[in-house]
Tab-separated table of C-alpha atoms in Angstrom:
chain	number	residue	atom	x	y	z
A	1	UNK	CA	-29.897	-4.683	-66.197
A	2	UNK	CA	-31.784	-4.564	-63.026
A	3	UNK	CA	-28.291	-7.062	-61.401
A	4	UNK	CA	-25.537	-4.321	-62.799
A	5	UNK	CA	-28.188	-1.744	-61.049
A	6	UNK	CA	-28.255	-3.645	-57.826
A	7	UNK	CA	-24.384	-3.898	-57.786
A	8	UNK	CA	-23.977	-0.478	-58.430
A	9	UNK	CA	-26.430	0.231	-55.570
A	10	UNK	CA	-24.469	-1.990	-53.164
A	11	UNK	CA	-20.950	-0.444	-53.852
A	12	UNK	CA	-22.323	3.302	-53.555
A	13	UNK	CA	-23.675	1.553	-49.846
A	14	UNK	CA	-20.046	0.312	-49.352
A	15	UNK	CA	-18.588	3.661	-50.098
A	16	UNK	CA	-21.028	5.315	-47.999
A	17	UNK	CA	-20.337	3.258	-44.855
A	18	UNK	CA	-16.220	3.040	-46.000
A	19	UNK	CA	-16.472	7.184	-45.093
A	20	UNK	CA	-18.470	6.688	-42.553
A	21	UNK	CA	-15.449	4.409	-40.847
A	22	UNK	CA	-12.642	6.797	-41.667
A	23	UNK	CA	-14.791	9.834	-39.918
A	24	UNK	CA	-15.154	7.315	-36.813
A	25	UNK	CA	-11.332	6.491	-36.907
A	26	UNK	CA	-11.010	9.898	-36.648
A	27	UNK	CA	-12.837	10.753	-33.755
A	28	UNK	CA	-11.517	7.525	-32.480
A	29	UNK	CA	-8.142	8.650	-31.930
A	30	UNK	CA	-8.882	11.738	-30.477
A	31	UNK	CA	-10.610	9.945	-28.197
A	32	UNK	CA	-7.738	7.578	-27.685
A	33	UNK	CA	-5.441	10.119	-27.116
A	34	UNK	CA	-7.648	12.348	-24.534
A	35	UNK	CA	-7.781	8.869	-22.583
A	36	UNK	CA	-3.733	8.754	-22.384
A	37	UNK	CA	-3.736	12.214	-21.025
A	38	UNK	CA	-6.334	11.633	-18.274
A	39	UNK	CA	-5.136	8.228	-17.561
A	40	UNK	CA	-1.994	9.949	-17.077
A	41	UNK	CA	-2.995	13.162	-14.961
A	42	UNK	CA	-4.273	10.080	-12.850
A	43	UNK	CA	-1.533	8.346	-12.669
A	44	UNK	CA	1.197	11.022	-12.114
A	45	UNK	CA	-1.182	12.266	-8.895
A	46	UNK	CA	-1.156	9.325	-7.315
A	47	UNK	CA	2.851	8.563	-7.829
A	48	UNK	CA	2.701	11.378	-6.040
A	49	UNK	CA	0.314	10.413	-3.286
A	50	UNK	CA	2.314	7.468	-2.995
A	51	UNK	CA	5.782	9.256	-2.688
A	52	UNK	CA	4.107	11.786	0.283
A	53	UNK	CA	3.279	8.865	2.078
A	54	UNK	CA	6.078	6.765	2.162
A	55	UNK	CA	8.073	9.954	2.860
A	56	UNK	CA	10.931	10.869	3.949
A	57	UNK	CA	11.892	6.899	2.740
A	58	UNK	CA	11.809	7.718	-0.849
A	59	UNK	CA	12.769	11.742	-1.150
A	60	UNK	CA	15.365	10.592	-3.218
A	61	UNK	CA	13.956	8.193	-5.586
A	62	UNK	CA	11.217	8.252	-8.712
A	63	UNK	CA	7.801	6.985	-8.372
A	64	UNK	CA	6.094	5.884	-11.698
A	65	UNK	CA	2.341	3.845	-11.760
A	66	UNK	CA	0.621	2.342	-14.448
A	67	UNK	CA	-3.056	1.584	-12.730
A	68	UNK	CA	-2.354	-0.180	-9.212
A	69	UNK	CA	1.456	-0.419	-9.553
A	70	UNK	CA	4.033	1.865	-8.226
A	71	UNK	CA	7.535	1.270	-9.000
A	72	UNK	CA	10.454	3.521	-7.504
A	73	UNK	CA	13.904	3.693	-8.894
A	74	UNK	CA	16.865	6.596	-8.794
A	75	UNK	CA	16.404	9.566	-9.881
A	76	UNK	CA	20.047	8.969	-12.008
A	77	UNK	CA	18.970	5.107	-13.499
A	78	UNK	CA	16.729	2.532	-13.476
A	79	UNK	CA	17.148	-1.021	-11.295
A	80	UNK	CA	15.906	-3.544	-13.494
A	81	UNK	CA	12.439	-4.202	-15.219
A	82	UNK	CA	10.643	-3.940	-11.849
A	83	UNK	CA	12.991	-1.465	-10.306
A	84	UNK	CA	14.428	-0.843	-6.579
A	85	UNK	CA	11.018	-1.948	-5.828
A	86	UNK	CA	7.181	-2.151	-6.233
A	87	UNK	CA	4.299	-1.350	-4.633
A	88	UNK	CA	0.810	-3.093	-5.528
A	89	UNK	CA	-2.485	-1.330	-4.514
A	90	UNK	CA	-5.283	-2.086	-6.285
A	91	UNK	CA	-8.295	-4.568	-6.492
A	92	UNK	CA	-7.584	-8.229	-7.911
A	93	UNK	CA	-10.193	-9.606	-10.188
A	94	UNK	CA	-13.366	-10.982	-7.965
A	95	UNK	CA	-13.044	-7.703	-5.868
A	96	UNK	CA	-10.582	-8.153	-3.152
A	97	UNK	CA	-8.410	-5.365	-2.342
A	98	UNK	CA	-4.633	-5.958	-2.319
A	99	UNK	CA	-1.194	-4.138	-1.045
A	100	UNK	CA	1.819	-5.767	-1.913
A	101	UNK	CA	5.772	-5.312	-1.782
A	102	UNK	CA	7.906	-6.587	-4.367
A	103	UNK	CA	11.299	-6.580	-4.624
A	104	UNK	CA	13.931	-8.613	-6.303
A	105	UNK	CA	17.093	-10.050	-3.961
A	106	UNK	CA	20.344	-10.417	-4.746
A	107	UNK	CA	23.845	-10.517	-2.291
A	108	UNK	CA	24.667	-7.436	-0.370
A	109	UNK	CA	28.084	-6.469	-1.016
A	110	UNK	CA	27.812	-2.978	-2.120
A	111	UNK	CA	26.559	0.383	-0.358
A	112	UNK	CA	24.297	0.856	-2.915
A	113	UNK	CA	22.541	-2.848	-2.347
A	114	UNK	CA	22.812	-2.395	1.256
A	115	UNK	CA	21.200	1.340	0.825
A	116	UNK	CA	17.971	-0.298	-1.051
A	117	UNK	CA	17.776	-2.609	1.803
A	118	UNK	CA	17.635	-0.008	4.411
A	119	UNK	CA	15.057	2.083	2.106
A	120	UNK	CA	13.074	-1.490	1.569
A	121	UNK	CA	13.294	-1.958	5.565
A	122	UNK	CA	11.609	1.475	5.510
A	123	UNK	CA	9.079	1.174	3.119
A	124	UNK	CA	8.137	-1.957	4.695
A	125	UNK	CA	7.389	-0.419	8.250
A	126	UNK	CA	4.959	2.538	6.590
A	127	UNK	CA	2.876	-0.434	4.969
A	128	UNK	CA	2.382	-2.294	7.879
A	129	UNK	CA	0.822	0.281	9.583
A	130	UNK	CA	-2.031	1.059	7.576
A	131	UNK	CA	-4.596	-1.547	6.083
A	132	UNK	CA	-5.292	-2.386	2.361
A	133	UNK	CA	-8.043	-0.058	2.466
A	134	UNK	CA	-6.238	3.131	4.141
A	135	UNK	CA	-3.400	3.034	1.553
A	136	UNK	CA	-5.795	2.725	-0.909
A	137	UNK	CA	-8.505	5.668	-0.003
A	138	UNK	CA	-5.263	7.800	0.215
A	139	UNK	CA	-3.881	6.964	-2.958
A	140	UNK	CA	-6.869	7.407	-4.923
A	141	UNK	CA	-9.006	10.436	-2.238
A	142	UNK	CA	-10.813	13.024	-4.182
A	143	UNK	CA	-10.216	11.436	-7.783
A	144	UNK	CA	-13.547	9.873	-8.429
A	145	UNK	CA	-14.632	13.002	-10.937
A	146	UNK	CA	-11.443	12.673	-13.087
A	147	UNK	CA	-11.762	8.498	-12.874
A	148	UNK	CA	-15.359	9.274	-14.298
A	149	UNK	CA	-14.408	11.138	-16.760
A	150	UNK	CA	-11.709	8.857	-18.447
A	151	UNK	CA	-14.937	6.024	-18.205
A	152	UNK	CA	-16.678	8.509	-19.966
A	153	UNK	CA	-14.276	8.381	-22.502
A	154	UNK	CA	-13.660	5.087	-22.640
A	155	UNK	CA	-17.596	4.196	-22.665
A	156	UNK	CA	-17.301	6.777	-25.930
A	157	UNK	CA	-14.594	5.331	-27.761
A	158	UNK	CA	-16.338	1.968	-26.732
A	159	UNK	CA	-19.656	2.988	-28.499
A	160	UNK	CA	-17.582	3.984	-31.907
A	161	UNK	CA	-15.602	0.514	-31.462
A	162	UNK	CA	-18.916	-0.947	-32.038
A	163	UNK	CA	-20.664	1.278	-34.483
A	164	UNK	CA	-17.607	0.498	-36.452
A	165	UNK	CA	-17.474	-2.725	-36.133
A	166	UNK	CA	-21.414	-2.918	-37.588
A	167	UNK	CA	-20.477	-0.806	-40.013
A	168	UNK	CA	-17.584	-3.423	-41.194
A	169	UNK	CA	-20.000	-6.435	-41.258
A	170	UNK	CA	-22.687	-4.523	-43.341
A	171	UNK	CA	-19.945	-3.919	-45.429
A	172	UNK	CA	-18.824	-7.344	-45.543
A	173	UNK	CA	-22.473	-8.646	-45.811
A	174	UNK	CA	-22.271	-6.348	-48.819
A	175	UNK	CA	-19.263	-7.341	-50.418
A	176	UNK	CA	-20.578	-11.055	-49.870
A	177	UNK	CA	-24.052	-9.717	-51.735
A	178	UNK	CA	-21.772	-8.396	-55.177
A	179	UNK	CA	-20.009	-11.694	-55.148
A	180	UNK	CA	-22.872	-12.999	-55.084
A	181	UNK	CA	-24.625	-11.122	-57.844
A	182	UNK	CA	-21.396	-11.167	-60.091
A	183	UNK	CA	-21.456	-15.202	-59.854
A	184	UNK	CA	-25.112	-15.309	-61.169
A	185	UNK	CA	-24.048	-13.158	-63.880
A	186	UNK	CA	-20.789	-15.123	-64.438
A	187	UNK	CA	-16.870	-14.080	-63.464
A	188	UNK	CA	-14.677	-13.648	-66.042
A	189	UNK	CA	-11.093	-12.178	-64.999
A	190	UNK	CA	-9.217	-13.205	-68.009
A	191	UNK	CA	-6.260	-15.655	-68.640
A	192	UNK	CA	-3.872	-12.544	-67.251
A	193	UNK	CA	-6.049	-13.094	-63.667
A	194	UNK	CA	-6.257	-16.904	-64.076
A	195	UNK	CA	-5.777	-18.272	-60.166
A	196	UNK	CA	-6.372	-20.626	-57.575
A	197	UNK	CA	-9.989	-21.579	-55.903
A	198	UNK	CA	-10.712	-23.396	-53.192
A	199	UNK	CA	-14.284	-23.701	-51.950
A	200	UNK	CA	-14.792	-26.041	-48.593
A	201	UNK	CA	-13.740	-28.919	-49.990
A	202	UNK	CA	-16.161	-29.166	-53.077
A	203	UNK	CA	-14.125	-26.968	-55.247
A	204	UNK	CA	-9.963	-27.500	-55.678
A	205	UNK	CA	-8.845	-25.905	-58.838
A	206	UNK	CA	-5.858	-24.016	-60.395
A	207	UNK	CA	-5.861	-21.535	-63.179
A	208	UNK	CA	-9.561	-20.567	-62.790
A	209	UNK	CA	-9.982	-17.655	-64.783
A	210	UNK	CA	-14.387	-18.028	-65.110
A	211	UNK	CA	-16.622	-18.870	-62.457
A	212	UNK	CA	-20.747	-19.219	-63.232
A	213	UNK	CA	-23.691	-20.324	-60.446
A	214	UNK	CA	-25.789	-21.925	-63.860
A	215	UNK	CA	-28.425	-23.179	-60.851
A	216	UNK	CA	-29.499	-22.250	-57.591
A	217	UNK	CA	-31.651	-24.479	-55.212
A	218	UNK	CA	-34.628	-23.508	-53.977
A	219	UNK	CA	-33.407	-22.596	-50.370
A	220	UNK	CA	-30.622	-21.028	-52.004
A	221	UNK	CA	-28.052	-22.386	-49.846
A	222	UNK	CA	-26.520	-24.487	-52.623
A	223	UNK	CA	-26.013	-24.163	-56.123
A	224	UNK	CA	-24.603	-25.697	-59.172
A	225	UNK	CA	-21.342	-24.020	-60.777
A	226	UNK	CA	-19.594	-23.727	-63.610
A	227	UNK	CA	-15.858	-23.638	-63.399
A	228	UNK	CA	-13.295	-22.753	-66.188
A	229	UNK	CA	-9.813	-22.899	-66.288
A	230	UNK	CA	-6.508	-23.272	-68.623
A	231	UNK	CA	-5.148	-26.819	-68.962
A	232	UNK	CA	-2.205	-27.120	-70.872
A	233	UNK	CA	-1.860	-29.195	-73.569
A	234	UNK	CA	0.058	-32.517	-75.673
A	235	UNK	CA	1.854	-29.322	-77.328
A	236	UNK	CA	2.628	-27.342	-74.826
A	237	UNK	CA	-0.702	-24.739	-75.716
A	238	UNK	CA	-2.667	-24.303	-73.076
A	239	UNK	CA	-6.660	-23.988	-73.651
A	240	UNK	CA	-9.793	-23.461	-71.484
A	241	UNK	CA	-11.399	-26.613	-70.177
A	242	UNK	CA	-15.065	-26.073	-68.325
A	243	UNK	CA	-16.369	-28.233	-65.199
A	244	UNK	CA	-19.694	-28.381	-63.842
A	245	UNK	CA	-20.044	-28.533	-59.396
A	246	UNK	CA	-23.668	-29.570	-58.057
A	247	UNK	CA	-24.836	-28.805	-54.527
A	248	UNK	CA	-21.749	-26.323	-53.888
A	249	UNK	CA	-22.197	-24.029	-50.721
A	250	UNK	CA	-23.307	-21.039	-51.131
A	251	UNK	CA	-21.699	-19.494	-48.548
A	252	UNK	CA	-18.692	-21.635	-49.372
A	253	UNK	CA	-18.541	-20.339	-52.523
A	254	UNK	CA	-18.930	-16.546	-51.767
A	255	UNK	CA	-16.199	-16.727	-49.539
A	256	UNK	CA	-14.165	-18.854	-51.639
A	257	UNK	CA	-14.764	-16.668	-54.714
A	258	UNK	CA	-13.666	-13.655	-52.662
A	259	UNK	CA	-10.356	-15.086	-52.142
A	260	UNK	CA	-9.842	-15.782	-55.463
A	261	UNK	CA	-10.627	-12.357	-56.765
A	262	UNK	CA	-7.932	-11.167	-54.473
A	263	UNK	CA	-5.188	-13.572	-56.097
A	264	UNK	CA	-6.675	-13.193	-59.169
A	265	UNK	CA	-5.870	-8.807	-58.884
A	266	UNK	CA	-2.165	-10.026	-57.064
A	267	UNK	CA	-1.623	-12.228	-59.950
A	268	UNK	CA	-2.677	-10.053	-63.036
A	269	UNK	CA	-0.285	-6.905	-61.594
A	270	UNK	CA	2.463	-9.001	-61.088
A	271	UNK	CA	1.939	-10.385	-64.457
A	272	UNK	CA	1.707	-6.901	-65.911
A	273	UNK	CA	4.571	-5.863	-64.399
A	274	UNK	CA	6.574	-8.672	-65.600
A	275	UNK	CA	5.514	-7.600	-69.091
A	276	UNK	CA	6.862	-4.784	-68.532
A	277	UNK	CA	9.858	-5.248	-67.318
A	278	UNK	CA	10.205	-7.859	-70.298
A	279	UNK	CA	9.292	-4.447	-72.178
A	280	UNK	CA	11.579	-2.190	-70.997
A	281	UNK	CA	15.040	-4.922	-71.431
């Protein structure tokens, strides 16, 4: 009585913290998507930063950034994956600052080839004179309140990534603690649910359809288990054979049990199903 009360406590617990999860998914993705709009009101200014200095170069072409790189293509169609060209401004990892130029080459034998030249030619001669720093302070002047705010939000969404994931291994720790429970008390799924278990490599069995800890030791880190399953037999019948496991894993055997309570629900339903269909024709 007091076991079936304890695993009744623990599944209220894991129903309680299961909510608890969907309310933080939901405030997770409003969080999520408030990030994507001020990443983007970011992002959008300084394209535009970018395009007013490199001006009157680039009047005619598109400026897009994700972060530190700018990539500028026509306004009618897009020049590859990386586009006419690319601009890098941004800090590498370890803290040093970086502006770069990429662009890819080909042969010149068009206006339109010779016309990104001329623009690349251009672009080239405005980065050269200013520094790494210059470009950068311009690109990203008077921004430091709206980059503050998206950490904000990202520290937030951060903090529920966390609480959730607690939440999930209390849950787990749960689940583990019913398993648990239900083994002292003895699984039974039927001969419908019979499946495979594996535990470390103590336990190798097919058609397992009970599973019983008879003895614990006195750490309780192993115990000694009972294991039944279907054998067929000389004439085809097939009946229940029991085997005995000393000094199996607990923890092994938790985990391995949870496994095969998940093939042993797969296995009844399609099993059920198949009765039914054999039903129905």
């Amino acid at each position: 009585m007091i076991m079936k009360e304890s695993i009744k406590q623990a599944k209220k617990e894991i129903t309680a913290l299961q909510g608890s999860i969907e309310l933080i998914e939901v405030r997770r993705k409003e969080l999520s998507e408030k990030i994507f709009d001020k990443r983007q009101e970011i992002n959008e200014i300084k394209a535009e930063r970018m395009k007013l200095f490199l001006e009157p170069a680039v009047d005619n072409l598109q400026c897009s950034t994700d972060g530190g790189y700018f990539q500028f293509d026509r306004s009618d169609e897009r020049s590859g994956l990386s586009g006419l060209f690319t601009i890098r401004s941004e800090f590498r990892y370890g803290g040093e600052l970086i502006k770069e130029l990429s662009y890819y080459t080909t042969t010149c034998d068009n206006d339109a080839e010779f016309e990104r030249l001329e623009i690349i030619g251009k672009v080239a001669s405005k980065l050269r004179s200013v520094t790494d720093e210059e470009l950068y302070d311009f690109l990203n002047e008077g921004l430091e309140a709206k980059k503050q705010e998206l950490n904000e939000l990202r520290e937030n969404r951060y903090s529920l990534d966390r609480a959730k994931n607690q939440m999930e291994k209390e849950i787990s720790q749960h689940e583990d603690d019913v398993v648990l429970m239900q083994l002292r008390e003895g699984i039974d799924v039927g001969e419908k649910g019979c499946a495979w278990l594996n535990v470390g490599r103590k336990i190798e069995s097919s058609n397992v359809f009970k599973i019983k800890i008879t003895e614990e030791s006195t750490s309780g880190k192993t115990a000694t288990v009972e294991v039944t399953k279907l054998i067929s037999g000389y004439n085809g019948d097939r009946k229940p054979y029991t085997s005995k496991f000393t000094r199996v894993k607990v923890d092994q055997l938790v985990s391995g049990t949870r496994r095969f309570l998940t093939e042993s629900k797969r296995n009844e339903e399609r099993r059920q199903a198949e009765e039914l269909a054999d039903t129905a024709s």
